[in-house]
Each structure stands twice: as C-alpha cells, then as structure tokens.
Amino acid sequence: MNINFKELANKYQTPYYVYDFDHITKQYNELKSAFNARKSLVSYAVKANSNLSVIKHLAQQGAGADCVSIGEVKRALKVGIAPYKIIFSGVGKIDDEIRQALELDILMINVESEAELERVDSISKELGKEARISVRVNPNIDPKTHPYISTGLHENKFGVDIDTAKRMYIKCKNSENLDAVGIHLHIGSQLTELEPIKESVKIVADLVRNLKAINMDISFFDVGGGLGIVYDDEKLIDTNEYAQMILEALFGLDITIVCEPGRFLVGNAGTFVTKVLYEKVNGDKRFVIVDGAMNDLIRPALYNASHKLEVLDRTEDVSDCNLVGPICESGDFFAKNVDLPKTEHNDLVAIYSTGAYCFTMSSNYNTRGKVAEIAYENGEDRLIRKRETFEDLIALEEDYLK
Ligand SMILES: *Cc1c(COP(=O)(O)O)cnc(C)c1O
C-alpha cells in the first residue's frame, strides 16, 4: 500500500476512510484459489463494509454476497450480484424481509430457529413459491475469540443444536414449500485458530452424511466466515490449510462449498485518517485529541480492539498518551496508554486495519456527519461516499418541525 494520506487529507478533508481495492482483490483471489479443487462460492459478508463500490468491486471478482438484512440483499443486487449468489442470514428476520427474499429468488435463506422455519414455511405457502433454505447449526464449539464476536456456543443466540437441526430438515422433507438445499455454520469472527473450525466442520459434515442416509441431499455446505486478520501481531490461519481441512472433512460428498468472509476480504484494506486538534495534560496524563471519534470508529470502545496507528511525519519526543476523540463519553478513545511522538495542530494520525466493521458501525452521535470514504485502486483515488453535511443530518426531521 503506497497511499499518500496527506494528499488525500488535502483533497477530501479529514477524517476519512481509504480502502486499498487492490488488497481486496488479492484477498479474494487467495481464498477463491484455495478452493480451486472444488465447486465453491465466496460470498462476501456485506455487513463488514457495505459501501456500494466495495461490494461492486468484489462482485466484479466473482463474489456472491452474504447478507443479514433485506437492505444488504438490495445493495448486493444493486451492484450486479446475481440472486443465485446471495444468501440471507441472521437470527431474526422480519416477515416482510422473508417475503422479499423469496420474491427476489436468492440462493437460500439461512434459517436459525424452528420458529423461523415456521414463518418461512407459511410465507412461502402464501406466495406459492418454494423456499430454498439452509439451517444454521450451532456446533457448541468455543472459537477462542472475543466474546462479543463468538457465535458458535450454545450460550450464543445463533443457530440451532444438532438435534433441532435434524428435526428442521425432516420438516423440510415433509413440507411442499421448503427445499433444504444448504447447511450452514459460522462460529465466530476474527478466528486465528484452525482447530475449533475443524471440529465444527466435522460435526456438521457428519450431519450431512446422516441426512444423506435418509435420502436428503444437501447441495451447499456453508462454512461461514470468521477468518482473522492482522491487527497487531496475530498469527493467522493459512488459507490453504483452511481449505484443505474443509475439503478433507467433506470427502466423498458431492457438495458445493460456500464461505462468507467479511473481515478477511476488507479489514486490512482500510485506513482511517484523522487530524490532531491539540494536546492536553490532565494531572500526569497526556491526551492527544483528534477530529475523528467513536461515532466514526467504535471498535476500540466496543471490543477493546487495538489498532496499529501512527502519527505521520513525526518521530520525536515520544511519550505515553491516550488518543481520543471530542465526544462526551469516556469510551471515546482510539488507544489508551500508547507511545506517540509530540504532535502539533493538523498533524495526521493513520489508524490501520479499519476496513471491516468500522464505517458500517459508524453513527451520527453528537450530530457528527459520517466521514468520507475513498477507494484507492491502481495508484488512483476516488471518492466512494461523500462526507455527510449538516443538511443531510436534519433532512428527515426538518419537515416535521411544528
Ligand atoms: C458476520 C458474518 C460473517 C462474516 O464474518 P467475518 O468474521 O467478517 O468473516 C459471515 N457469516 C455470517 C452468518 C455472519 O453473521
């Protein structure tokens, strides 16, 4: 990555996110080629970064989409992802979302409870349209990641246990409206160990074999997302080992492998750039205050996440400080107790690995407009989302003033 953050700051102001599209391509190709030996579909988990240009870029590489709301399904369709590459997941779907997903004829609805299967059954009956579904199995394996992004334990709200899954497949078999084409698991995010994924995949593959024994053929084995990235000095799962492990677990089964990476594709591609307002000292504590804030980038506050960061063009007078935003919350920090050089007004700070779950989690708290998003591709930059203005922020309210 050879992006001139300063030039972009002059051109687009700060704070901003910039995404290295060439890195996204590289990540996609790495994963896709790891599954070369089999029929596979890489469906991008849109919630990681749902900018239309990001989704379109992945669509052009051949990616499908894993969506968790009908809004995300519509984003995927809007940029040209074919319905047969779109999966709709999520633990609670609104009736109308189920209806629209059926009408849009997407690949499959990923069902997460018996109650939801009932809803899908009756809505598909109402529409006179067969529903292709997959069941999300919760294998009860500890993925060894942050509790907020762990999803594969029974204590998490996601998926169903094996026995429930079996009942659900039998229900599909006996229903005229339900076509069980897939099986799904997703045990967590930012996974850096292969073993928990391996155990989970084995458990679910066994279920596929049991279903086959009762003449239920599952066409899609969806291993979910979760592959970790480097934030600090993590040792990552090797994608070839990952793919090999899955292929081995599915030995002898004629099944298409689906995976749903989000963070892996876009996380390391993003950088958040913010400007120093000033420094202050409270007692013994040094604070560097910047124009970006927790509403722009909430991962440090939400997950206690640490991101590598750097004050550009400064190296002198390094000392301990907290890097914080202007918002009235003590949770409004980017880093605590980090060594940073002495800064001046208008210095730039780059916060790395912010391509996933950063802009998409941003809000307008404190009446702060969402920041600009920029794509960087083949040595060129272009705006892919305009910075929000005050007028944008009040547009849905001002007509109702009495
Ligand atoms: C969030 C999510 C993903 C993507 O997770 P990453 O850790 O970003 O790869 C994949 N599948 C489902 C069902 C999800 O909810």
Coordinates of C-alpha atoms and ligand atoms in Angstrom, one line a residue:
M1 CA 0.0 0.0 0.0
N2 CA 1.5 3.2 -1.1
I3 CA -1.2 5.7 -0.4
N4 CA -0.3 9.4 0.2
F5 CA -2.6 10.1 3.2
K6 CA -1.6 13.7 3.3
E7 CA -2.6 14.4 -0.3
L8 CA -5.9 12.7 0.4
A9 CA -6.4 14.8 3.5
N10 CA -5.9 18.0 1.4
K11 CA -8.2 16.8 -1.3
Y12 CA -11.0 15.3 0.8
Q13 CA -10.5 16.8 4.3
T14 CA -10.5 14.7 7.5
P15 CA -11.5 12.3 9.0
Y16 CA -11.8 9.8 6.1
Y17 CA -11.5 6.1 5.4
V18 CA -9.5 5.0 2.4
Y19 CA -9.7 1.4 1.1
D20 CA -7.0 -0.3 -1.0
F21 CA -9.1 -2.1 -3.6
D22 CA -6.0 -4.0 -4.9
H23 CA -5.6 -5.6 -1.4
I24 CA -9.3 -6.6 -1.5
T25 CA -8.7 -8.3 -4.9
K26 CA -5.6 -10.1 -3.6
Q27 CA -7.5 -11.4 -0.6
Y28 CA -10.4 -12.6 -2.7
N29 CA -8.1 -14.4 -5.1
E30 CA -6.2 -16.0 -2.3
L31 CA -9.3 -17.6 -0.8
K32 CA -11.0 -18.4 -4.1
S33 CA -7.9 -20.2 -5.4
A34 CA -7.5 -22.2 -2.1
F35 CA -10.8 -23.9 -3.0
N36 CA -9.8 -24.5 -6.7
A37 CA -10.2 -28.2 -6.4
R38 CA -14.0 -28.0 -5.8
K39 CA -17.1 -26.1 -6.8
S40 CA -17.1 -23.1 -4.5
L41 CA -18.7 -19.8 -3.9
V42 CA -17.1 -17.0 -1.9
S43 CA -20.0 -14.8 -0.7
Y44 CA -18.8 -11.6 0.8
A45 CA -20.3 -10.7 4.2
V46 CA -21.7 -7.3 3.3
K47 CA -22.0 -6.1 6.9
A48 CA -18.2 -5.8 7.2
N49 CA -18.2 -2.9 4.7
S50 CA -21.3 -2.3 2.8
N51 CA -20.2 0.7 0.6
L52 CA -21.7 0.0 -2.8
S53 CA -18.3 0.5 -4.6
V54 CA -16.7 -2.1 -2.3
I55 CA -19.5 -4.6 -2.9
K56 CA -19.3 -3.9 -6.7
H57 CA -15.5 -4.4 -6.7
L58 CA -16.0 -7.8 -5.1
A59 CA -18.9 -8.6 -7.5
Q60 CA -16.5 -8.0 -10.4
Q61 CA -14.1 -10.5 -9.0
G62 CA -16.9 -13.0 -9.0
A63 CA -18.0 -12.9 -5.3
G64 CA -21.5 -13.5 -4.1
A65 CA -23.0 -11.9 -1.0
D66 CA -23.9 -13.0 2.5
C67 CA -26.5 -10.6 3.8
V68 CA -28.1 -10.0 7.2
S69 CA -30.9 -7.7 6.2
I70 CA -33.0 -7.2 3.2
G71 CA -31.3 -3.8 2.8
E72 CA -28.0 -5.7 2.3
V73 CA -29.6 -8.0 -0.2
K74 CA -30.7 -5.0 -2.1
R75 CA -27.2 -3.5 -2.0
A76 CA -25.8 -6.7 -3.5
L77 CA -28.4 -6.8 -6.2
K78 CA -27.9 -3.1 -7.0
V79 CA -24.3 -3.6 -7.9
G80 CA -25.0 -6.6 -10.1
I81 CA -24.5 -9.7 -7.8
A82 CA -26.8 -12.4 -9.2
P83 CA -29.6 -13.6 -7.0
Y84 CA -28.3 -17.2 -7.1
K85 CA -25.1 -16.0 -5.3
I86 CA -26.9 -14.3 -2.5
I87 CA -27.5 -15.8 1.0
F88 CA -29.7 -14.2 3.6
S89 CA -28.6 -15.0 7.2
G90 CA -29.5 -13.6 10.6
V91 CA -31.1 -14.7 13.9
G92 CA -34.2 -12.6 13.5
K93 CA -35.9 -11.8 10.1
I94 CA -38.9 -9.6 9.7
D95 CA -41.8 -11.3 7.9
D96 CA -41.5 -8.7 5.1
E97 CA -37.8 -9.4 4.7
I98 CA -38.6 -13.1 4.3
R99 CA -41.3 -12.3 1.7
Q100 CA -39.0 -10.0 -0.2
A101 CA -36.1 -12.6 -0.1
L102 CA -38.5 -15.2 -1.6
E103 CA -39.7 -12.8 -4.3
L104 CA -36.2 -11.9 -5.2
D105 CA -35.3 -15.6 -5.7
I106 CA -32.0 -15.5 -3.8
L107 CA -29.9 -18.7 -3.4
M108 CA -31.1 -19.5 0.1
I109 CA -32.4 -18.2 3.3
N110 CA -30.3 -19.3 6.2
V111 CA -32.7 -20.3 9.0
E112 CA -31.7 -20.0 12.6
S113 CA -34.6 -21.5 14.6
E114 CA -37.6 -23.8 14.3
A115 CA -39.9 -20.8 14.8
E116 CA -38.3 -19.0 11.9
L117 CA -38.7 -22.1 9.7
E118 CA -42.4 -22.0 10.5
R119 CA -42.5 -18.4 9.4
V120 CA -40.6 -19.2 6.1
D121 CA -42.9 -22.1 5.5
S122 CA -46.1 -20.2 5.9
I123 CA -44.9 -17.1 3.9
S124 CA -43.7 -19.3 1.1
K125 CA -47.0 -21.1 1.1
E126 CA -48.8 -17.7 1.0
L127 CA -46.7 -16.7 -2.0
G128 CA -47.0 -20.0 -3.7
K129 CA -43.2 -20.0 -4.0
E130 CA -40.8 -22.7 -2.9
A131 CA -38.3 -21.5 -0.3
R132 CA -34.7 -22.7 -0.6
I133 CA -33.3 -22.7 2.9
S134 CA -30.2 -23.8 4.8
V135 CA -30.2 -24.5 8.5
R136 CA -27.5 -22.8 10.7
V137 CA -26.1 -25.4 13.0
N138 CA -24.5 -24.3 16.3
P139 CA -21.9 -26.9 16.9
N140 CA -21.2 -25.7 20.5
I141 CA -17.5 -25.2 20.0
D142 CA -15.6 -22.4 21.6
P143 CA -14.0 -20.4 18.8
K144 CA -11.5 -18.8 21.1
T145 CA -12.2 -15.2 20.1
H146 CA -13.6 -12.1 21.8
P147 CA -17.0 -13.0 23.5
Y148 CA -18.8 -10.3 21.5
I149 CA -17.8 -11.9 18.2
S150 CA -18.1 -15.6 19.4
T151 CA -21.2 -17.2 17.9
G152 CA -20.7 -21.0 17.9
L153 CA -21.5 -21.8 21.5
H154 CA -25.0 -22.8 22.8
E155 CA -24.8 -19.8 25.1
N156 CA -24.8 -17.6 22.0
K157 CA -28.1 -16.8 20.3
F158 CA -27.0 -18.1 16.9
G159 CA -28.1 -21.3 15.1
V160 CA -29.6 -24.5 16.5
D161 CA -28.2 -27.6 18.1
I162 CA -27.8 -30.8 16.0
D163 CA -31.0 -32.5 17.2
T164 CA -33.1 -29.4 16.4
A165 CA -31.4 -29.1 13.0
K166 CA -32.3 -32.7 12.2
R167 CA -36.0 -32.0 13.1
M168 CA -35.9 -29.0 10.9
Y169 CA -34.6 -31.0 7.9
I170 CA -37.3 -33.6 8.4
K171 CA -39.8 -30.8 8.5
C172 CA -38.4 -29.6 5.1
K173 CA -38.6 -33.0 3.7
N174 CA -42.3 -33.2 4.7
S175 CA -43.2 -29.7 3.5
E176 CA -44.2 -28.8 0.0
N177 CA -42.9 -25.3 0.4
L178 CA -39.5 -25.9 1.9
D179 CA -36.5 -27.0 -0.1
A180 CA -33.5 -27.7 2.2
V181 CA -30.6 -27.0 -0.2
G182 CA -27.9 -26.0 2.3
I183 CA -26.3 -26.4 5.7
H184 CA -24.6 -23.6 7.5
L185 CA -22.3 -22.8 10.4
H186 CA -20.4 -19.7 11.5
I187 CA -18.7 -20.0 14.8
G188 CA -17.3 -16.5 15.3
S189 CA -15.2 -13.7 13.9
Q190 CA -11.5 -12.9 13.9
L191 CA -10.6 -16.5 14.3
T192 CA -6.9 -17.3 14.4
E193 CA -7.1 -21.0 15.3
L194 CA -7.9 -23.7 12.8
E195 CA -8.8 -26.4 15.4
P196 CA -12.2 -25.1 16.5
I197 CA -13.3 -24.6 12.9
K198 CA -12.1 -28.1 12.1
E199 CA -14.1 -29.7 14.9
S200 CA -17.2 -27.7 14.0
V201 CA -16.9 -28.6 10.3
K202 CA -16.6 -32.3 11.2
I203 CA -19.7 -32.2 13.3
V204 CA -21.7 -30.5 10.6
A205 CA -20.3 -32.8 7.9
D206 CA -21.5 -35.8 9.9
L207 CA -25.0 -34.3 9.9
V208 CA -24.8 -34.0 6.1
R209 CA -23.9 -37.7 5.9
N210 CA -26.8 -38.6 8.3
L211 CA -29.2 -36.7 6.1
K212 CA -27.8 -38.4 3.0
A213 CA -28.6 -41.7 4.7
I214 CA -32.3 -40.7 4.8
N215 CA -32.2 -39.5 1.2
M216 CA -31.8 -35.8 1.8
D217 CA -29.1 -34.4 -0.4
I218 CA -27.6 -31.1 0.7
S219 CA -26.1 -29.1 -2.2
F220 CA -24.3 -26.3 -0.3
F221 CA -22.0 -26.6 2.6
D222 CA -21.6 -23.1 4.0
V223 CA -18.7 -22.8 6.4
G224 CA -19.4 -19.2 7.3
G225 CA -16.8 -16.5 7.6
G226 CA -14.6 -15.7 10.5
L227 CA -11.1 -15.8 9.1
G228 CA -9.0 -13.4 11.2
I229 CA -6.7 -10.6 10.0
V230 CA -3.6 -8.9 11.5
Y231 CA -4.4 -6.0 13.8
D232 CA -1.3 -6.3 15.9
D233 CA 0.9 -9.4 15.7
E234 CA -1.7 -12.2 15.3
K235 CA -0.6 -15.4 13.7
L236 CA -3.2 -16.2 11.1
I237 CA -4.8 -19.3 9.8
D238 CA -3.2 -20.4 6.5
T239 CA -5.9 -20.2 3.8
N240 CA -4.6 -23.3 2.0
E241 CA -4.7 -25.3 5.2
Y242 CA -8.2 -24.0 5.9
A243 CA -9.4 -25.0 2.5
Q244 CA -7.7 -28.4 2.7
M245 CA -9.2 -29.1 6.1
I246 CA -12.7 -28.4 4.8
L247 CA -12.1 -30.5 1.6
E248 CA -11.0 -33.4 3.8
A249 CA -14.0 -33.1 6.1
L250 CA -16.3 -33.3 3.1
F251 CA -14.5 -36.2 1.4
G252 CA -16.9 -38.3 -0.6
L253 CA -19.7 -35.8 -0.6
D254 CA -20.8 -34.1 -3.8
I255 CA -21.4 -30.6 -2.4
T256 CA -20.5 -27.0 -3.2
I257 CA -18.5 -25.2 -0.6
V258 CA -19.7 -21.7 0.3
C259 CA -17.7 -19.4 2.5
E260 CA -18.7 -16.0 3.8
P261 CA -15.6 -13.9 4.6
G262 CA -16.1 -10.3 5.6
R263 CA -13.2 -9.1 7.7
F264 CA -10.7 -11.2 5.8
L265 CA -11.5 -9.5 2.5
V266 CA -11.7 -5.9 3.5
G267 CA -10.2 -5.5 7.1
N268 CA -6.6 -4.9 6.3
A269 CA -7.5 -2.8 3.2
G270 CA -8.8 0.1 5.2
T271 CA -7.1 3.0 6.9
F272 CA -8.8 5.7 9.0
V273 CA -7.1 9.1 8.8
T274 CA -7.8 11.7 11.4
K275 CA -6.3 15.1 12.2
V276 CA -4.8 16.3 15.5
L277 CA -6.7 19.1 17.1
Y278 CA -4.5 19.6 20.1
E279 CA -2.9 18.0 23.1
K280 CA -3.7 18.5 26.8
V281 CA -2.4 17.2 30.1
N282 CA -4.7 16.3 33.0
G283 CA -2.6 15.7 36.0
D284 CA 0.0 13.3 34.8
K285 CA -2.0 12.1 31.8
R286 CA -1.3 13.2 28.3
F287 CA -4.2 13.3 25.8
V288 CA -3.9 13.7 22.0
I289 CA -7.3 14.9 20.8
V290 CA -8.2 14.3 17.1
D291 CA -11.1 15.2 14.9
G292 CA -12.3 11.6 14.5
A293 CA -14.3 9.9 17.3
M294 CA -16.0 6.8 18.5
N295 CA -19.0 7.5 16.2
D296 CA -16.7 7.1 13.2
L297 CA -14.7 4.1 14.6
I298 CA -16.2 2.3 17.6
R299 CA -14.1 -0.9 17.7
P300 CA -11.8 0.3 20.5
A301 CA -14.8 1.2 22.6
L302 CA -16.9 -1.8 21.7
Y303 CA -14.4 -4.6 21.7
N304 CA -11.4 -3.0 23.4
A305 CA -9.9 -3.6 20.0
S306 CA -6.4 -2.3 19.4
H307 CA -5.4 -1.0 16.0
K308 CA -1.9 -0.1 14.9
L309 CA -1.6 3.6 14.5
E310 CA 0.9 6.2 13.6
V311 CA 1.4 10.0 13.7
L312 CA 2.6 10.8 10.1
D313 CA 5.9 12.5 9.6
R314 CA 6.8 12.7 13.4
T315 CA 9.1 10.6 15.4
E316 CA 10.5 12.9 18.1
D317 CA 9.6 13.3 21.8
V318 CA 7.7 10.0 22.2
S319 CA 5.7 9.6 25.4
D320 CA 2.7 7.8 26.8
C321 CA -0.7 9.1 26.0
N322 CA -4.4 8.4 25.2
L323 CA -5.5 9.1 21.7
V324 CA -9.1 10.4 22.0
G325 CA -11.9 12.0 20.1
P326 CA -14.1 15.0 21.0
I327 CA -17.2 13.1 22.1
C328 CA -18.7 13.4 25.6
E329 CA -18.1 9.8 26.6
S330 CA -15.1 8.3 28.3
G331 CA -15.5 5.4 25.8
D332 CA -14.4 7.8 23.1
F333 CA -10.9 6.7 22.6
F334 CA -8.8 5.1 19.9
A335 CA -6.0 3.9 22.0
K336 CA -5.0 4.1 25.7
N337 CA -1.5 4.2 27.1
V338 CA 0.3 4.2 23.7
D339 CA 3.6 5.8 23.0
L340 CA 3.2 8.6 20.5
P341 CA 5.5 11.4 19.4
K342 CA 4.7 15.0 20.3
T343 CA 2.1 16.3 17.9
E344 CA 1.1 19.7 16.5
H345 CA -2.2 21.0 15.4
N346 CA -3.2 19.5 12.0
D347 CA -0.8 16.5 12.2
L348 CA -2.3 13.4 10.7
V349 CA -2.9 10.1 12.5
A350 CA -3.4 7.0 10.5
I351 CA -5.3 4.1 12.2
Y352 CA -4.7 0.9 10.3
S353 CA -6.8 -2.2 9.6
T354 CA -10.0 -0.3 9.7
G355 CA -11.7 -1.7 6.5
A356 CA -14.1 -4.0 8.3
Y357 CA -16.8 -3.2 11.0
C358 CA -15.6 0.4 11.2
F359 CA -17.5 2.7 8.8
T360 CA -20.5 0.3 8.8
M361 CA -20.8 0.7 12.6
S362 CA -20.5 4.4 12.5
S363 CA -23.3 6.7 13.7
N364 CA -24.3 10.3 13.8
Y365 CA -23.9 10.6 17.6
N366 CA -23.2 14.2 18.7
T367 CA -24.6 15.4 15.3
R368 CA -21.4 14.4 13.6
G369 CA -21.8 13.6 9.9
K370 CA -20.4 10.3 8.7
V371 CA -17.0 10.7 7.2
A372 CA -15.9 10.4 3.5
E373 CA -14.9 7.1 2.1
I374 CA -12.3 6.8 -0.6
A375 CA -11.2 4.0 -2.9
Y376 CA -7.6 3.6 -3.9
E377 CA -7.0 1.4 -7.0
N378 CA -4.2 1.1 -9.5
G379 CA -2.5 4.2 -8.0
E380 CA -5.6 6.3 -8.2
D381 CA -8.0 7.6 -5.6
R382 CA -11.7 8.3 -6.0
L383 CA -14.5 9.3 -3.6
I384 CA -17.0 6.5 -3.0
R385 CA -19.1 8.1 -0.3
K386 CA -19.5 11.8 0.2
R387 CA -18.9 13.3 3.7
E388 CA -22.3 13.9 5.3
T389 CA -23.3 17.6 5.8
F390 CA -25.5 19.2 8.5
E391 CA -28.3 19.3 5.9
D392 CA -28.1 15.6 5.4
L393 CA -28.3 15.0 9.1
I394 CA -31.5 17.0 9.6
A395 CA -33.2 16.1 6.3
L396 CA -35.6 13.5 7.8
E397 CA -36.6 15.8 10.7
E398 CA -37.0 19.3 9.5
D399 CA -40.3 18.7 7.7
Y400 CA -41.8 17.7 11.0
L401 CA -41.0 20.9 12.9
K402 CA -44.1 22.4 14.4
Ligands
LIG1 C1 -20.7 -11.6 10.2 C2 -21.0 -12.8 9.5 C3 -20.0 -13.3 8.6 C4 -18.7 -12.6 8.4 O1 -17.8 -12.7 9.5 P1 -16.3 -12.3 9.3 O2 -15.7 -12.6 10.6 O3 -16.3 -10.8 9.0 O4 -15.7 -13.1 8.2 C5 -20.2 -14.5 7.9 N1 -21.4 -15.2 8.1 C6 -22.4 -14.7 8.9 C7 -23.6 -15.5 9.1 C8 -22.2 -13.6 9.7 O5 -23.1 -13.2 10.5

